[in-house]
Coordinates of C-alpha atoms in Angstrom, one line a residue:
X1 CA 83.3 -84.4 12.9
X2 CA 82.0 -86.0 10.4
X3 CA 78.7 -84.2 10.9
X4 CA 80.7 -80.6 11.1
X5 CA 82.4 -81.6 7.4
X6 CA 79.2 -82.4 6.3
X7 CA 77.4 -79.0 7.8
X8 CA 80.5 -76.5 6.0
X9 CA 80.4 -78.3 2.7
X10 CA 76.7 -77.8 2.5
X11 CA 76.8 -74.2 3.5
X12 CA 79.6 -74.1 0.7
X13 CA 77.3 -74.9 -1.6
X14 CA 74.6 -72.8 -0.4
X15 CA 76.7 -70.0 -1.0
X16 CA 78.2 -71.1 -4.2
X17 CA 74.5 -71.7 -5.5
X18 CA 72.9 -69.0 -4.1
X19 CA 75.6 -66.5 -6.0
X20 CA 75.2 -67.8 -9.1
X21 CA 71.0 -67.3 -8.9
X22 CA 71.1 -64.3 -7.6
X23 CA 72.6 -62.3 -10.9
X24 CA 69.4 -63.5 -13.1
X25 CA 66.1 -61.8 -13.6
X26 CA 63.1 -62.9 -11.8
X27 CA 59.2 -63.7 -12.3
X28 CA 56.8 -64.9 -9.3
X29 CA 58.3 -68.6 -8.2
X30 CA 55.6 -71.4 -8.4
X31 CA 55.2 -71.5 -4.8
X32 CA 51.4 -72.9 -2.8
X33 CA 51.0 -70.9 0.1
X34 CA 49.1 -73.1 3.2
X35 CA 46.5 -72.2 5.3
X36 CA 48.5 -73.0 8.3
X37 CA 51.5 -70.6 7.3
X38 CA 48.8 -68.1 6.4
X39 CA 47.2 -68.0 9.3
X40 CA 50.2 -67.7 11.6
X41 CA 51.1 -64.8 9.7
X42 CA 52.8 -66.2 6.9
X43 CA 55.8 -67.5 9.6
X44 CA 56.6 -71.5 9.3
X45 CA 60.4 -71.7 8.5
X46 CA 61.2 -73.0 11.8
X47 CA 57.9 -75.2 12.3
X48 CA 57.1 -77.1 9.1
X49 CA 56.4 -80.7 10.6
X50 CA 53.4 -81.1 8.3
X51 CA 52.7 -81.4 4.4
X52 CA 53.9 -77.5 3.9
X53 CA 57.2 -78.6 4.5
X54 CA 57.2 -79.4 0.5
X55 CA 57.0 -75.4 0.4
X56 CA 58.3 -73.9 3.4
X57 CA 61.3 -76.0 4.4
X58 CA 62.8 -79.6 3.4
X59 CA 63.9 -80.3 6.5
X60 CA 61.2 -80.3 8.2
X61 CA 60.0 -83.7 6.9
X62 CA 62.0 -85.3 9.8
X63 CA 59.4 -84.1 12.3
X64 CA 56.6 -86.4 10.3
X65 CA 57.3 -89.9 12.7
X66 CA 54.8 -92.0 10.5
X67 CA 53.8 -92.6 6.7
X68 CA 52.0 -90.3 5.8
X69 CA 49.5 -90.4 2.0
X70 CA 47.3 -87.5 1.0
X71 CA 44.6 -89.2 -1.9
X72 CA 43.1 -85.8 -2.5
X73 CA 43.0 -82.0 -1.7
X74 CA 41.3 -79.2 -2.5
X75 CA 42.3 -75.7 -2.4
X76 CA 40.5 -72.3 -3.0
X77 CA 41.7 -68.4 -2.6
X78 CA 39.9 -65.5 -3.7
X79 CA 40.5 -62.1 -2.6
X80 CA 38.9 -58.9 -1.5
X81 CA 38.4 -57.8 -5.5
X82 CA 35.9 -60.5 -6.0
X83 CA 34.2 -60.8 -3.0
X84 CA 33.4 -57.1 -3.4
X85 CA 32.4 -57.4 -6.7
X86 CA 29.5 -59.9 -5.7
X87 CA 28.5 -58.0 -3.1
X88 CA 28.0 -54.9 -5.2
X89 CA 26.1 -57.4 -7.6
X90 CA 23.7 -58.7 -4.6
X91 CA 23.2 -54.9 -3.9
X92 CA 22.2 -54.1 -7.0
X93 CA 20.7 -57.1 -8.9
X94 CA 17.4 -55.4 -9.5
X95 CA 18.8 -52.8 -11.4
X96 CA 21.3 -55.2 -13.6
X97 CA 18.1 -57.4 -14.1
X98 CA 15.9 -54.6 -15.0
X99 CA 18.0 -51.8 -16.4
X100 CA 15.7 -51.0 -19.4
X101 CA 12.6 -50.7 -16.9
X102 CA 15.2 -47.7 -15.8
X103 CA 14.7 -44.3 -16.0
X104 CA 17.4 -42.5 -18.1
X105 CA 19.0 -40.6 -15.4
X106 CA 18.7 -44.0 -13.1
X107 CA 20.6 -45.9 -16.1
X108 CA 23.4 -43.0 -17.0
X109 CA 23.4 -43.1 -12.7
X110 CA 23.8 -46.8 -12.4
X111 CA 26.1 -47.0 -15.4
X112 CA 28.3 -44.3 -13.5
X113 CA 28.8 -46.3 -10.7
X114 CA 29.8 -49.3 -12.1
X115 CA 32.5 -47.9 -14.0
X116 CA 33.5 -46.1 -10.8
X117 CA 33.2 -49.3 -8.2
X118 CA 33.7 -52.1 -10.6
X119 CA 36.7 -50.9 -12.5
X120 CA 38.2 -50.5 -9.5
X121 CA 38.0 -54.1 -8.5
X122 CA 41.1 -56.4 -10.1
X123 CA 40.0 -60.1 -8.8
X124 CA 42.2 -63.1 -8.1
X125 CA 41.2 -66.7 -8.1
X126 CA 43.6 -69.6 -7.3
X127 CA 42.1 -73.4 -7.4
X128 CA 44.2 -76.0 -6.7
X129 CA 43.7 -79.8 -6.2
X130 CA 44.3 -82.6 -6.6
X131 CA 47.8 -82.2 -4.4
X132 CA 48.9 -85.9 -3.4
X133 CA 52.0 -87.0 -1.7
X134 CA 53.5 -89.8 0.0
X135 CA 55.7 -89.4 3.2
X136 CA 58.1 -92.0 4.2
X137 CA 58.3 -92.7 8.0
X138 CA 62.0 -92.1 9.2
X139 CA 65.0 -94.8 8.5
X140 CA 67.5 -95.4 10.9
X141 CA 70.6 -94.6 10.3
X142 CA 73.2 -95.5 13.0
X143 CA 71.8 -93.1 15.6
X144 CA 70.7 -91.0 13.0
X145 CA 67.4 -91.0 10.1
X146 CA 66.9 -90.2 6.9
X147 CA 63.5 -88.8 5.7
X148 CA 62.1 -88.5 2.2
X149 CA 58.6 -88.2 0.2
X150 CA 57.4 -87.2 -3.5
X151 CA 54.6 -84.8 -3.9
X152 CA 52.3 -83.9 -6.9
X153 CA 50.8 -80.5 -6.9
X154 CA 49.2 -78.6 -9.3
X155 CA 47.5 -75.3 -9.3
X156 CA 45.1 -72.6 -11.6
X157 CA 45.1 -69.0 -10.9
X158 CA 43.1 -65.5 -12.9
X159 CA 44.0 -62.4 -12.2
X160 CA 41.5 -59.7 -14.0
X161 CA 42.6 -56.4 -13.6
X162 CA 40.3 -53.3 -15.7
X163 CA 42.2 -49.8 -16.2
X164 CA 40.4 -46.2 -16.4
X165 CA 41.6 -45.1 -19.9
X166 CA 40.1 -41.3 -21.2
X167 CA 38.2 -43.2 -23.9
X168 CA 37.6 -47.0 -23.5
X169 CA 39.1 -49.1 -20.1
X170 CA 41.7 -51.5 -21.4
X171 CA 42.2 -55.0 -20.2
X172 CA 45.0 -56.6 -18.5
X173 CA 44.8 -60.2 -17.7
X174 CA 47.0 -63.4 -16.4
X175 CA 45.9 -66.7 -16.1
X176 CA 48.4 -69.6 -15.3
X177 CA 48.4 -73.3 -14.7
X178 CA 51.2 -75.5 -12.5
X179 CA 52.2 -78.1 -12.3
X180 CA 54.8 -79.1 -9.4
X181 CA 56.6 -82.5 -8.8
X182 CA 58.8 -82.4 -5.3
X183 CA 60.9 -84.5 -3.9
X184 CA 62.2 -83.4 -0.3
X185 CA 64.7 -85.7 0.8
X186 CA 66.1 -84.7 4.6
X187 CA 69.3 -86.0 7.2
X188 CA 68.4 -85.8 11.0
X189 CA 71.3 -85.7 13.3
X190 CA 70.5 -86.3 16.5
X191 CA 73.8 -85.7 18.8
X192 CA 75.7 -82.8 18.1
X193 CA 78.4 -83.4 21.0
X194 CA 80.8 -83.5 18.4
X195 CA 80.4 -80.3 17.3
X196 CA 80.2 -79.0 21.0
X197 CA 76.5 -77.8 20.7
X198 CA 73.6 -79.1 22.1
X199 CA 70.2 -80.1 20.5
X200 CA 69.6 -81.9 16.8
X201 CA 69.7 -81.0 13.1
X202 CA 68.0 -81.2 9.9
X203 CA 69.0 -80.7 6.6
X204 CA 67.1 -81.1 3.8
X205 CA 67.0 -80.9 -0.2
X206 CA 63.8 -80.6 -2.0
X207 CA 63.7 -81.6 -5.9
X208 CA 61.2 -79.8 -8.2
X209 CA 60.3 -80.6 -11.9
X210 CA 57.8 -77.4 -12.9
X211 CA 55.5 -76.7 -16.1
X212 CA 54.1 -73.6 -16.4
X213 CA 51.3 -72.2 -18.6
X214 CA 50.5 -68.7 -19.0
X215 CA 47.9 -66.7 -20.9
X216 CA 48.4 -63.2 -20.0
X217 CA 48.0 -59.7 -22.5
X218 CA 48.3 -56.2 -21.0
X219 CA 45.9 -52.8 -22.1
X220 CA 43.7 -55.0 -24.3
X221 CA 41.1 -52.6 -25.4
X222 CA 37.5 -53.2 -25.4
X223 CA 37.3 -53.0 -29.2
X224 CA 40.2 -55.4 -29.3
X225 CA 38.1 -58.5 -27.2
X226 CA 35.8 -58.5 -30.0
X227 CA 37.8 -61.4 -32.4
X228 CA 40.5 -61.6 -29.8
X229 CA 42.1 -65.2 -30.4
X230 CA 42.9 -65.9 -26.8
X231 CA 43.9 -69.5 -27.7
X232 CA 47.2 -68.4 -29.3
X233 CA 48.0 -66.1 -26.8
X234 CA 49.6 -69.6 -24.4
X235 CA 53.0 -69.9 -23.6
X236 CA 54.1 -72.8 -21.7
X237 CA 57.8 -73.6 -20.1
X238 CA 59.3 -76.9 -17.8
X239 CA 62.2 -76.0 -15.8
X240 CA 63.6 -78.0 -12.7
X241 CA 64.8 -76.0 -9.2
X242 CA 65.5 -76.9 -6.0
X243 CA 65.4 -76.0 -2.3
X244 CA 67.7 -76.1 0.1
X245 CA 66.9 -76.1 4.2
X246 CA 68.0 -76.5 7.7
X247 CA 66.0 -76.7 11.0
X248 CA 67.8 -76.4 14.0
X249 CA 66.4 -78.1 17.9
X250 CA 67.5 -76.4 20.8
X251 CA 65.4 -78.3 22.9
X252 CA 62.1 -79.3 22.6
X253 CA 60.9 -76.1 22.9
X254 CA 62.9 -73.7 21.0
X255 CA 63.9 -74.2 17.2
X256 CA 64.8 -72.3 14.7
X257 CA 64.8 -72.6 10.7
X258 CA 66.9 -71.1 7.3
X259 CA 65.1 -72.0 4.4
X260 CA 66.5 -70.9 0.8
X261 CA 64.0 -71.2 -1.8
X262 CA 64.7 -72.2 -5.3
X263 CA 68.6 -71.7 -4.3
X264 CA 68.8 -73.5 -8.2
X265 CA 66.4 -73.0 -11.0
X266 CA 67.0 -73.7 -14.7
X267 CA 65.6 -71.7 -16.9
X268 CA 62.3 -71.1 -18.2
X269 CA 61.8 -71.7 -22.0
X270 CA 58.1 -69.8 -22.8
X271 CA 57.2 -71.0 -26.1
X272 CA 53.9 -70.5 -27.7
X273 CA 51.2 -73.2 -26.7
X274 CA 49.8 -75.7 -29.8
X275 CA 46.4 -74.2 -28.9
X276 CA 43.9 -72.6 -31.0
X277 CA 40.5 -71.2 -30.4
X278 CA 40.1 -69.6 -34.1
X279 CA 42.3 -68.5 -37.0
X280 CA 46.0 -67.3 -35.8
X281 CA 47.0 -64.1 -36.2
X282 CA 50.9 -64.1 -35.5
X283 CA 51.4 -60.2 -35.9
X284 CA 48.9 -60.0 -32.9
X285 CA 50.7 -61.9 -30.7
X286 CA 54.0 -61.5 -28.3
X287 CA 56.9 -63.8 -29.0
X288 CA 58.8 -66.6 -26.9
X289 CA 60.5 -65.5 -24.1
X290 CA 63.3 -66.7 -21.2
X291 CA 62.2 -66.3 -17.3
X292 CA 64.4 -67.5 -14.2
X293 CA 63.3 -67.3 -11.2
X294 CA 65.2 -66.0 -8.2
X295 CA 66.1 -67.2 -4.9
X296 CA 64.7 -66.5 -1.5
X297 CA 65.9 -66.8 1.5
X298 CA 63.9 -67.3 4.9
X299 CA 65.4 -67.1 8.3
X300 CA 62.7 -67.6 11.8
X301 CA 62.0 -69.2 14.9
X302 CA 59.5 -71.2 16.7
X303 CA 58.8 -71.6 20.8
X304 CA 56.4 -73.4 22.5
X305 CA 56.5 -72.1 26.0
X306 CA 55.7 -74.4 29.2
X307 CA 53.9 -71.4 30.9
X308 CA 51.9 -68.4 29.8
X309 CA 52.3 -65.5 32.4
X310 CA 49.7 -62.8 32.7
X311 CA 51.1 -61.3 36.0
X312 CA 53.7 -61.6 38.0
X313 CA 53.5 -65.4 39.3
X314 CA 50.7 -66.5 37.9
X315 CA 50.8 -68.0 34.7
X316 CA 48.3 -70.7 33.0
X317 CA 49.8 -74.0 31.6
X318 CA 50.3 -74.0 28.3
X319 CA 50.2 -78.3 28.3
X320 CA 52.6 -77.3 24.5
X321 CA 49.5 -76.8 23.1
X322 CA 50.6 -73.0 22.0
X323 CA 53.5 -72.3 19.7
X324 CA 55.2 -68.8 18.5
X325 CA 56.4 -68.6 15.6
X326 CA 58.6 -65.7 13.8
X327 CA 59.9 -65.2 9.9
X328 CA 62.0 -62.7 8.3
X329 CA 61.0 -63.6 4.9
X330 CA 62.5 -63.3 0.9
X331 CA 65.5 -60.9 2.7
X332 CA 67.7 -60.7 0.0
X333 CA 65.4 -59.4 -2.6
X334 CA 67.6 -56.6 -4.8
X335 CA 64.0 -55.1 -5.7
X336 CA 62.8 -55.0 -2.3
X337 CA 66.1 -54.8 0.0
X338 CA 65.7 -55.3 3.8
X339 CA 67.2 -52.1 4.5
X340 CA 64.3 -50.0 3.2
X341 CA 61.5 -52.1 3.3
X342 CA 61.9 -53.9 7.0
X343 CA 58.5 -54.5 7.7
X344 CA 57.3 -56.1 4.6
X345 CA 59.8 -58.7 5.4
X346 CA 58.5 -59.7 9.1
X347 CA 56.0 -62.6 9.7
X348 CA 54.9 -63.6 13.0
X349 CA 52.0 -65.6 14.7
X350 CA 50.9 -68.0 17.1
X351 CA 48.7 -71.0 16.8
X352 CA 46.9 -72.8 19.8
X353 CA 45.2 -76.3 19.8
X354 CA 41.8 -75.5 21.2
X355 CA 41.3 -79.3 21.5
X356 CA 43.1 -82.2 19.7
X357 CA 40.9 -81.8 16.5
X358 CA 40.1 -77.9 16.5
X359 CA 43.6 -75.4 16.4
X360 CA 43.1 -71.5 16.2
X361 CA 45.4 -69.2 14.8
X362 CA 46.2 -65.2 14.6
X363 CA 49.4 -63.2 13.4
X364 CA 50.8 -60.5 11.2
X365 CA 52.1 -60.7 7.9
X366 CA 54.2 -57.6 6.9
X367 CA 52.1 -55.5 9.1
X368 CA 48.8 -57.1 8.8
X369 CA 46.8 -59.4 10.8
X370 CA 45.5 -63.1 9.4
X371 CA 43.2 -65.3 11.0
X372 CA 42.8 -69.2 10.7
X373 CA 41.3 -72.0 11.8
X374 CA 41.9 -75.5 11.4
X375 CA 39.4 -78.4 12.2
X376 CA 39.9 -82.2 11.2
X377 CA 42.2 -85.3 12.5
X378 CA 44.6 -88.0 10.9
X379 CA 42.3 -88.6 8.2
X380 CA 40.2 -85.6 7.1
X381 CA 41.2 -82.0 7.5
X382 CA 39.8 -78.6 6.9
X383 CA 41.0 -75.5 7.3
X384 CA 40.2 -71.7 6.7
X385 CA 42.5 -68.0 7.0
X386 CA 41.8 -64.9 6.2
X387 CA 44.9 -63.0 6.0
X388 CA 46.5 -59.4 4.5
X389 CA 49.7 -59.2 1.9
X390 CA 51.4 -55.9 0.5
X391 CA 51.8 -55.8 -3.3
X392 CA 53.4 -52.9 -3.4
X393 CA 56.8 -51.5 -2.2
X394 CA 56.1 -50.5 1.3
X395 CA 53.1 -51.0 3.8
X396 CA 50.1 -49.7 3.0
X397 CA 51.1 -49.4 -0.9
X398 CA 48.7 -52.5 -2.4
X399 CA 47.1 -54.1 0.6
X400 CA 45.5 -57.6 -0.9
X401 CA 42.9 -59.4 1.3
X402 CA 42.3 -63.2 0.8
X403 CA 40.2 -65.6 2.1
X404 CA 41.9 -69.2 1.4
X405 CA 40.3 -72.4 2.0
X406 CA 41.3 -76.4 1.8
X407 CA 39.8 -79.7 2.5
X408 CA 41.5 -82.7 2.1
X409 CA 41.8 -86.4 2.8
X410 CA 44.7 -88.6 3.7
X411 CA 46.2 -91.4 5.3
X412 CA 48.3 -92.1 7.6

C-alpha cells in the first residue's frame, strides 16, 4: 500500500508541474546527447544503465550497482556542413593559394562556385568537457534501495549560416556555452506484489542548475561585420530545472521507461554580460529578454532477447549480448504534435556487445539511419556515432547529419 500511495502521489505531481509548464514559450534545452544513445537512434529512455541517465532518465541510476567516478571526458560533434566545407577547401586548395595566378575567367568561375557551394553550408560544432560525475552505489533501504549522484557538465556550441541576398551575403550566427549541475536521486522498489504487479519499479528525479552564455545575431551583413563588437552581444542567464523518470522492469528481458525532461523550469532571464572587445554602442544590440524551456515527455521500452530466430525452429543464442530499444520522444510538443509528425517522434535501435570491450550499434532516428561503436572498459572509453536528425517539421524537410565522438576516463 505504501508503494501504491507513493506512486499515485508522484503521478499527481507530474501532472501538476507538467500542465503548469506547457503554457509557457520555449527555447532550446540544455541537453547533452550521448554517443551510445545516438548510435541506437536516440532511443534510451528504457535502458539508462550508464551515465547517460543524467540527461535521459534519472531513474536509471538504480541500475548502476557500483560506485562510479568520471574524472574527464572530451566530446566533439561536427555536422556534415563542416566536413563538406573542409572537403571543398581540400579540392580547391591550389585555387585558394594561387588565386592571383588564375585567369580572369577562372577567378570568376571560382568565386561563383564558392558562392553557390560554400554559402549553402551552415556548419555546427559542439565541444564538451570535462564532464565529471560521481555515482553512489545503491544504499539498501529494507528490501528496496536508494541511489544518488552528482554531475557537472559543460559544452560550447557554435552555428553559422550565410544567407544569399540580392546584394551582399548576410550572416546569422549563434555561439553558446552552457554549464549544467545535475543531482539525480532515485528509489528502487524491488517488489510490487502489494499492488498485484510483477517486477520492480524505479522512480527518480534530476535537480538541475543551468548557467547559459549566448552570443547571437541575425542577418548581419558583410559590411556590418567591420567594426562590429561581438563582445557587447553576450547575454547570460541562470536557472533551476527538474526532470522526472520512471523505469519498470517486468523481468530480466522487458523494461519500460517514462521521462519528463524539464518538467519544472524557472525563467531564464538573459542579461547583457560584462564582456567587451571595443567601444560600446548600445543602440546596435538587442535588449535583455526572458525565456522558459518547455517540458519534453518521452516513453520507451527495451527488450533483451534470449534467442534470435532466423528460420522456423532455428535460432542463435544471444547470450544476453543483444538489446532492442524503442522510444517515442517529445510527444507532447505543441509545435510538432504527434498527430501530424508521428515519424519524427519515432526512435529505435539495437546494440550488440561483440566482445567485453566492443559494442556495435545501429538504429533509426526520425526515419534517418544511425550507426555507432563503443570501445573500452570500466576505466577508459571511446565512442563514435554517426546519425541523422530532422531539424524541420517533417522528415525530409531539413535533415542534418552529425559525427559525434567522445573519450572518457572513469574510476569504478
